[in-house]
Coordinates of N, CA, C and O in Angstrom, one line a residue:
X194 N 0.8 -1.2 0.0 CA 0.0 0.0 0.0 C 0.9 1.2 0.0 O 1.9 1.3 0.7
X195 N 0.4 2.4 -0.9 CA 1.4 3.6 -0.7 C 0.3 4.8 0.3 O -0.9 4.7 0.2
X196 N 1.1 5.6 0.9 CA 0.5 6.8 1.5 C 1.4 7.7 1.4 O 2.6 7.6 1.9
X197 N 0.9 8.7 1.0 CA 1.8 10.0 1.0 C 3.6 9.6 0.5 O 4.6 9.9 1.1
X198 N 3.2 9.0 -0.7 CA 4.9 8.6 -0.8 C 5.5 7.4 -0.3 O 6.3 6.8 -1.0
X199 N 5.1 6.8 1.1 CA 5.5 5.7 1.6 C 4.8 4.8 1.1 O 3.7 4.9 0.5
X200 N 5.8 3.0 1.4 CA 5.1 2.2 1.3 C 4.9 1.5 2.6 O 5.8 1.2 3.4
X201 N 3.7 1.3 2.6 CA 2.9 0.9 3.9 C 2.8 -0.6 3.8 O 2.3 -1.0 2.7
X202 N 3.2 -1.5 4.8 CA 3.6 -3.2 5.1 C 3.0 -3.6 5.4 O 3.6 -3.9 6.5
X203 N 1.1 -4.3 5.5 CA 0.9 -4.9 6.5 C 1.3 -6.1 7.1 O 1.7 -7.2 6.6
X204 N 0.9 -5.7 8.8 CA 1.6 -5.9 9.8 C 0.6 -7.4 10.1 O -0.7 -7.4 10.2
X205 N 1.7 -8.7 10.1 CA 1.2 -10.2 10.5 C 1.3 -10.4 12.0 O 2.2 -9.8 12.5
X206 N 0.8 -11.1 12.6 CA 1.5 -11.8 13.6 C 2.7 -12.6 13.2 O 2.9 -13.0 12.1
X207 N 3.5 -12.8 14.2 CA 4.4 -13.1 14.3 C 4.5 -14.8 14.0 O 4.3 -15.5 15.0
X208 N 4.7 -15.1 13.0 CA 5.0 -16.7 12.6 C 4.8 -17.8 13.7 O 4.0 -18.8 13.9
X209 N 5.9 -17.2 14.5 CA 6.1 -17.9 15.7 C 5.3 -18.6 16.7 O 5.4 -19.8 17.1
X210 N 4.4 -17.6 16.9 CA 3.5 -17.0 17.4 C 2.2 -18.0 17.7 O 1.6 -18.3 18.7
X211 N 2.0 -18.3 16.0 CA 1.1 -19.3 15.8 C 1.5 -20.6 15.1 O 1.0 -21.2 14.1
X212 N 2.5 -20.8 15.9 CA 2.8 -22.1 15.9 C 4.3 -22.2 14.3 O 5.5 -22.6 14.4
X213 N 4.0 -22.0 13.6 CA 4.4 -22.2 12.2 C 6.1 -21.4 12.3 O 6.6 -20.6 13.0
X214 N 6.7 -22.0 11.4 CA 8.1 -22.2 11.3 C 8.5 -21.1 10.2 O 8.1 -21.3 9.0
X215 N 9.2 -19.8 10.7 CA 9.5 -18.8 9.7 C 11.1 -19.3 8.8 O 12.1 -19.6 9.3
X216 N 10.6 -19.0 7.3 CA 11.0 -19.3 6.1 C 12.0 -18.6 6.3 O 12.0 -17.6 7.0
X217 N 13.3 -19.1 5.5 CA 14.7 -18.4 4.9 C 14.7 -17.2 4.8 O 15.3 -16.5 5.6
X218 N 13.7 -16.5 3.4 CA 12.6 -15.9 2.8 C 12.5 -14.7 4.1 O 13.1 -13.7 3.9
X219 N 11.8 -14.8 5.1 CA 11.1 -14.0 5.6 C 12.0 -13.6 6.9 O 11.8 -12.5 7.4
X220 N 12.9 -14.5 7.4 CA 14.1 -13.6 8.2 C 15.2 -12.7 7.6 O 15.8 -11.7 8.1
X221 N 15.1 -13.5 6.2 CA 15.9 -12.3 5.5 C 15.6 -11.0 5.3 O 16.3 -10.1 5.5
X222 N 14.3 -10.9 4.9 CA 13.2 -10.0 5.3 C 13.3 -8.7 6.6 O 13.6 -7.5 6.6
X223 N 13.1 -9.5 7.4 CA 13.0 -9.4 9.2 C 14.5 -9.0 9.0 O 14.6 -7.8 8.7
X224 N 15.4 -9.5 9.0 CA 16.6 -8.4 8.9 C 16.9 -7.2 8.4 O 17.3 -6.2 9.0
X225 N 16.5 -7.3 7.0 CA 16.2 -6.0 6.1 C 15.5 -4.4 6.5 O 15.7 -3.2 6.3
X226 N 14.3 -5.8 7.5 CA 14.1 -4.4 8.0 C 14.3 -3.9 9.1 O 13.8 -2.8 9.3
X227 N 15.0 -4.4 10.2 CA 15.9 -3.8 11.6 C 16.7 -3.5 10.9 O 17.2 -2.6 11.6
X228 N 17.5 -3.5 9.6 CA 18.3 -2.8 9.1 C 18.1 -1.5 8.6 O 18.9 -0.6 8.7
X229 N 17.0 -1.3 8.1 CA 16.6 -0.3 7.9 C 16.0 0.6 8.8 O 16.1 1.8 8.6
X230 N 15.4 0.1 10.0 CA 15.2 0.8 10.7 C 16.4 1.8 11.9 O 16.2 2.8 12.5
X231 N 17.8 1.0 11.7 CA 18.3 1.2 12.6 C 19.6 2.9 11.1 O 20.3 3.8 11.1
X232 N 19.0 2.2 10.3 CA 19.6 3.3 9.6 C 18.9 4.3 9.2 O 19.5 5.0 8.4
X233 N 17.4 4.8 9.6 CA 16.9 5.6 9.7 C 16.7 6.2 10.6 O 16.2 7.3 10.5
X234 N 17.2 5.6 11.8 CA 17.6 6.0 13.4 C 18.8 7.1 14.0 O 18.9 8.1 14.8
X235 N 19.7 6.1 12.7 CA 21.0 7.3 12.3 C 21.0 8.0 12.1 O 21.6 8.8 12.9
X236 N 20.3 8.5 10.8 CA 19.7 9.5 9.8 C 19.5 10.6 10.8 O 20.3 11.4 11.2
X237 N 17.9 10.3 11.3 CA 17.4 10.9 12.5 C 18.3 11.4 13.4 O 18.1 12.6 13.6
X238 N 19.5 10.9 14.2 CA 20.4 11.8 15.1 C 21.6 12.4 14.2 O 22.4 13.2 14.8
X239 N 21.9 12.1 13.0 CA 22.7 12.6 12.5 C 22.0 14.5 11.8 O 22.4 15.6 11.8
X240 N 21.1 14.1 11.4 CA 19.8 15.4 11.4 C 19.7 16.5 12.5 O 19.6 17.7 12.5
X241 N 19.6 15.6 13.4 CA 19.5 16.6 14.7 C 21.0 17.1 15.2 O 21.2 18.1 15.8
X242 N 21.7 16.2 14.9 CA 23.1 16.8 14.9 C 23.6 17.9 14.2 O 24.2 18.8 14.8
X243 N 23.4 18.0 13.0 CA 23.9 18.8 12.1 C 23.0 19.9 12.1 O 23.5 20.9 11.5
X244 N 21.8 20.1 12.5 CA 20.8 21.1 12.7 C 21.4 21.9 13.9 O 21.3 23.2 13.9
X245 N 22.1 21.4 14.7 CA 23.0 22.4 15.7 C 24.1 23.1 15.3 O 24.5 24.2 15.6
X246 N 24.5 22.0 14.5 CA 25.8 22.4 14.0 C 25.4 23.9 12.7 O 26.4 24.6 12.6
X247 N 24.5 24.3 12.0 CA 24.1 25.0 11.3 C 23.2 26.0 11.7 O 22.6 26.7 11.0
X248 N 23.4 25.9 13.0 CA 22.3 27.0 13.8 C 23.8 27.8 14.3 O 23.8 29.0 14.2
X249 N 25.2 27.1 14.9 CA 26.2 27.6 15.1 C 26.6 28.5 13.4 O 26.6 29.7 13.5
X250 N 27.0 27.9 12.2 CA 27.5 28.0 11.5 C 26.3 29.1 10.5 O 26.8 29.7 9.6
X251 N 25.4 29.2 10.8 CA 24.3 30.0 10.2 C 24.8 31.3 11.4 O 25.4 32.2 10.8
X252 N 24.6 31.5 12.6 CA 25.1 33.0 13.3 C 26.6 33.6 13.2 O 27.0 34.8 13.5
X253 N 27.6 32.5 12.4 CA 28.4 33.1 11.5 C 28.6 33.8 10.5 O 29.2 34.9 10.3
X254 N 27.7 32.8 9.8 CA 27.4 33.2 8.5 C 27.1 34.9 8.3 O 27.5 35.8 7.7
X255 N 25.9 34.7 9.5 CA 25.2 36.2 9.6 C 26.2 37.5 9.6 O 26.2 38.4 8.8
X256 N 27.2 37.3 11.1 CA 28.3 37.7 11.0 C 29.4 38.6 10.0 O 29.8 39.8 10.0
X257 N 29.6 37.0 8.8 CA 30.3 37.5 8.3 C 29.8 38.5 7.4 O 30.4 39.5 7.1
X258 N 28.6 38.0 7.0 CA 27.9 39.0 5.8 C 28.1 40.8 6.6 O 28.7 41.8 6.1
X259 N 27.5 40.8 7.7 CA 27.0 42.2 8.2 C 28.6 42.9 8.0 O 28.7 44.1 7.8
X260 N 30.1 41.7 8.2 CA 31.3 42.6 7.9 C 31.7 42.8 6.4 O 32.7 43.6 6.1
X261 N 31.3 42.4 5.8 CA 31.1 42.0 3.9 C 30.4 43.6 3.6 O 31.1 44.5 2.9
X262 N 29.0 43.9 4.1 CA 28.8 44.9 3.6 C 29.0 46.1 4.9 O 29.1 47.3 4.6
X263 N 29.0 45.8 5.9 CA 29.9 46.6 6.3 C 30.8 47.4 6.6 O 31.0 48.5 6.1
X264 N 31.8 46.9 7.9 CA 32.9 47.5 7.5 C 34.6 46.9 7.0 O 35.7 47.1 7.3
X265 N 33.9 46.3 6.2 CA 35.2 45.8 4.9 C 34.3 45.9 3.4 O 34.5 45.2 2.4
X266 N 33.3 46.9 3.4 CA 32.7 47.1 1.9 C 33.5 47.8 0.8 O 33.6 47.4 -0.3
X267 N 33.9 48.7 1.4 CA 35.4 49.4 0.5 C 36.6 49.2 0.3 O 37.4 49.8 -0.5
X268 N 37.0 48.3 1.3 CA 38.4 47.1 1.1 C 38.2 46.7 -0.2 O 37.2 46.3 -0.7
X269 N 39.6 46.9 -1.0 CA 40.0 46.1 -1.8 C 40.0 44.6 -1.8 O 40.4 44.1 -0.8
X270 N 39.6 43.9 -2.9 CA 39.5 42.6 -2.7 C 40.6 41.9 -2.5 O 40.5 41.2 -1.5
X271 N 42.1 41.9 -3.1 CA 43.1 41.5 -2.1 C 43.0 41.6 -0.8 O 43.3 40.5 -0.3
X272 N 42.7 42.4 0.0 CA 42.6 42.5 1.2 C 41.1 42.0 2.0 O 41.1 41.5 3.1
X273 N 40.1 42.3 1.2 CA 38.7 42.0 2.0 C 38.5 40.4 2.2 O 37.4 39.9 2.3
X274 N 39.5 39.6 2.4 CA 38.9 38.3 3.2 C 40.0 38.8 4.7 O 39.5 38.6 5.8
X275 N 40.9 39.2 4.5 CA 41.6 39.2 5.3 C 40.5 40.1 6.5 O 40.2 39.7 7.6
X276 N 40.1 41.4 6.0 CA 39.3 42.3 6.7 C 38.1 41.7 7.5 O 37.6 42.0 8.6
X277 N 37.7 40.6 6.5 CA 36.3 40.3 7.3 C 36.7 39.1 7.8 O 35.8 38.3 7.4
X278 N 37.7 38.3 8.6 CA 37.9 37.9 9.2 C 38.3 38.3 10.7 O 38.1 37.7 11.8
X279 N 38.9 39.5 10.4 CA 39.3 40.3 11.0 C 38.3 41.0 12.2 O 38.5 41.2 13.4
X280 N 37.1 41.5 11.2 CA 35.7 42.0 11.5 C 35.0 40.8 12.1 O 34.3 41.0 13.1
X281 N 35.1 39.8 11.6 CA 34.7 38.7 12.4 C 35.1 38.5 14.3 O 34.6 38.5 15.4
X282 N 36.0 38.3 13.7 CA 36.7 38.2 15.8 C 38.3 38.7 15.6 O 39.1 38.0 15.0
X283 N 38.7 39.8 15.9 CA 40.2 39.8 16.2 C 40.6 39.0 17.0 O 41.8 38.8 16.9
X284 N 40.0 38.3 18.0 CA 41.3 37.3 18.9 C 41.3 35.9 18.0 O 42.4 35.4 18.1
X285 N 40.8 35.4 17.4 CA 40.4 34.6 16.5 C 41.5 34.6 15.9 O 42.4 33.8 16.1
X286 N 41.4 35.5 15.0 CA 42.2 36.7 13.7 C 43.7 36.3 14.2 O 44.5 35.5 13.6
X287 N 43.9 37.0 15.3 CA 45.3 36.9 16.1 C 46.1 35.8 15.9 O 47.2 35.7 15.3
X288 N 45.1 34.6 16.8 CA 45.4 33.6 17.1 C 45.9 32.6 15.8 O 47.0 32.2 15.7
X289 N 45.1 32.4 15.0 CA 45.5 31.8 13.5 C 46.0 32.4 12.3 O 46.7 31.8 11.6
X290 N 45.6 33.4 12.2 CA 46.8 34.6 11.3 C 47.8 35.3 11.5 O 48.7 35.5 10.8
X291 N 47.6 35.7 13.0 CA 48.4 36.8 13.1 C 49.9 36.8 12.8 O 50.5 37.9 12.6
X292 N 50.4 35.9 12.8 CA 51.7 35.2 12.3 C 52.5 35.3 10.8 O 53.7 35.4 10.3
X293 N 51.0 35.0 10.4 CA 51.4 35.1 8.9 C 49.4 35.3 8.0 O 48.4 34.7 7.9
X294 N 49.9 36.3 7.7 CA 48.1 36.6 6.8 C 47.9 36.2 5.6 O 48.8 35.9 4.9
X295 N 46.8 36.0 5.2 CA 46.1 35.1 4.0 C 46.8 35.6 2.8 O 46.3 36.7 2.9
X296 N 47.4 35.7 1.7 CA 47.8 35.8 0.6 C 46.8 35.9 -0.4 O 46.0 35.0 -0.6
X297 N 46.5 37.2 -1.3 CA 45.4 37.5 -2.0 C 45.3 36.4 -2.8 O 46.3 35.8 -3.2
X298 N 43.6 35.8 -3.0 CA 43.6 34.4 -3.0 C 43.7 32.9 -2.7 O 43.2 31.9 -3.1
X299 N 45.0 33.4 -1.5 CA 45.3 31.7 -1.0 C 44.2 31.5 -0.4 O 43.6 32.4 0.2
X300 N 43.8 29.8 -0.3 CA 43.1 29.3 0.5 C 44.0 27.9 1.4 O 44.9 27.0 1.2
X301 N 43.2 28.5 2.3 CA 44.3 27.8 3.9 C 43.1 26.8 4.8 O 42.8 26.8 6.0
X302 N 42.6 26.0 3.8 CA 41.4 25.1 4.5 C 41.9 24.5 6.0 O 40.9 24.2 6.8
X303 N 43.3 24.4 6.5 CA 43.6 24.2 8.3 C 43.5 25.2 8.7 O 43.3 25.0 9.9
X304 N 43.5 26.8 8.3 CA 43.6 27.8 9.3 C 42.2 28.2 9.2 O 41.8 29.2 9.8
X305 N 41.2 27.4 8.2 CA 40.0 28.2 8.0 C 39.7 27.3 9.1 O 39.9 27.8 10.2
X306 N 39.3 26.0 9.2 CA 38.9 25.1 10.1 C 39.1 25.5 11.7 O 38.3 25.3 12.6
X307 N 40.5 26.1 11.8 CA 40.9 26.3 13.0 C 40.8 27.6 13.5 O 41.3 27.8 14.6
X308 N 40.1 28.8 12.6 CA 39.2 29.7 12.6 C 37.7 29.4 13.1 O 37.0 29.8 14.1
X309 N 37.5 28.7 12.1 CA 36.2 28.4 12.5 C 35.7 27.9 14.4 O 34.7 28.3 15.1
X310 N 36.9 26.8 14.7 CA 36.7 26.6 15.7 C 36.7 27.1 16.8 O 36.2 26.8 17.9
X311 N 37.7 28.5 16.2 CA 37.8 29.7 17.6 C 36.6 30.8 17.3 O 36.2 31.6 18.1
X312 N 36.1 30.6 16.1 CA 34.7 31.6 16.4 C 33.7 30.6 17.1 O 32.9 31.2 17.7
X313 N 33.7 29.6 17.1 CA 32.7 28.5 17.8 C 32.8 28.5 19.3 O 31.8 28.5 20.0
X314 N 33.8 28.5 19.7 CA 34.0 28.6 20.9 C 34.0 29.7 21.6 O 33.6 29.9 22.8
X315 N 34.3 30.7 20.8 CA 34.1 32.0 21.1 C 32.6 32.5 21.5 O 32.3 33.0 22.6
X316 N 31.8 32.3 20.6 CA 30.1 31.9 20.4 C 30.0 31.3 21.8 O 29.4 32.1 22.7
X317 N 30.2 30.7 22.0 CA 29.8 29.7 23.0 C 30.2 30.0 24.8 O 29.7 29.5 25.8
X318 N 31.1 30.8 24.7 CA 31.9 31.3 25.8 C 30.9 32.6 26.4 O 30.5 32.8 27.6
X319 N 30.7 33.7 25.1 CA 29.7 35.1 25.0 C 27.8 34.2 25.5 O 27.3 34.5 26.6
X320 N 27.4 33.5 24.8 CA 26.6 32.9 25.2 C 26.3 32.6 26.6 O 25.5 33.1 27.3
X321 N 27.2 31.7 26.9 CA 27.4 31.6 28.4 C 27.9 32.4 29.3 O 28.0 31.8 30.4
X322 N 28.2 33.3 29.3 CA 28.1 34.5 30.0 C 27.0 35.6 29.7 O 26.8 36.5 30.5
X323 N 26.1 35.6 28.4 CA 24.9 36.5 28.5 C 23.7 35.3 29.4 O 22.6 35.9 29.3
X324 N 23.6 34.6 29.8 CA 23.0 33.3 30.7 C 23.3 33.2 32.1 O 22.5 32.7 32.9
X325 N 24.2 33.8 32.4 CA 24.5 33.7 33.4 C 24.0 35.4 34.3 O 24.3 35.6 35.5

């Protein structure tokens, strides 16, 4: 049976149940679908997982835009990733550039990542102290 897209199984008693000896056939079955269920289970917290993770990564986002138009709108594009990182969190900035700064163009996917993690934490620190 389908509903709304799904296919709908009706539901037997259990073989067992009433006496009768379940088939090759129908445990293979019975596997298939604890398999399926247990991977839709996954699905399900892997969803809810990443829904956090994008609720962090979405008040970045926001972030970076408002320094985008902003104040790094008249930065030169050589310079405007550097700025709106900058605009983003200077201790951040500090901490993984300040050493050596982005190269018009380069992309540095370890110092973006380890950017990322210090505005996360950062987020999270400010939070917890507006909570308190």
């Amino acid at each position: 049976f389908f509903f709304s897209g799904v296919l709908l199984v009706p539901v037997r008693a259990s073989p067992l149940s009433s006496g009768l000896r379940q088939s090759a056939g129908c445990r293979a079955g019975t596997r298939l679908l604890d398999g399926m269920r247990s991977a839709t289970l996954l699905l399900l917290g892997l969803a809810i997982v990443s829904g956090a993770r994008k609720r962090q990564s979405r008040a970045a986002a926001v972030k970076r835009r408002e320094c985008e138009r902003g104040e790094c709108r008249g930065v030169h594009d050589d310079e405007r990733t550097n700025c709106v990182l900058r605009c983003q969190s200077q201790y951040c900035y500090a901490e993984v550039y300040g050493a050596e700064e982005l190269e018009p163009g380069e992309i540095d996917t370890k110092r973006q990542q380890k950017f990322n993690r210090c505005l996360t934490t950062e987020e999270r620190q400010q939070r917890s102290k507006r909570s308190v």
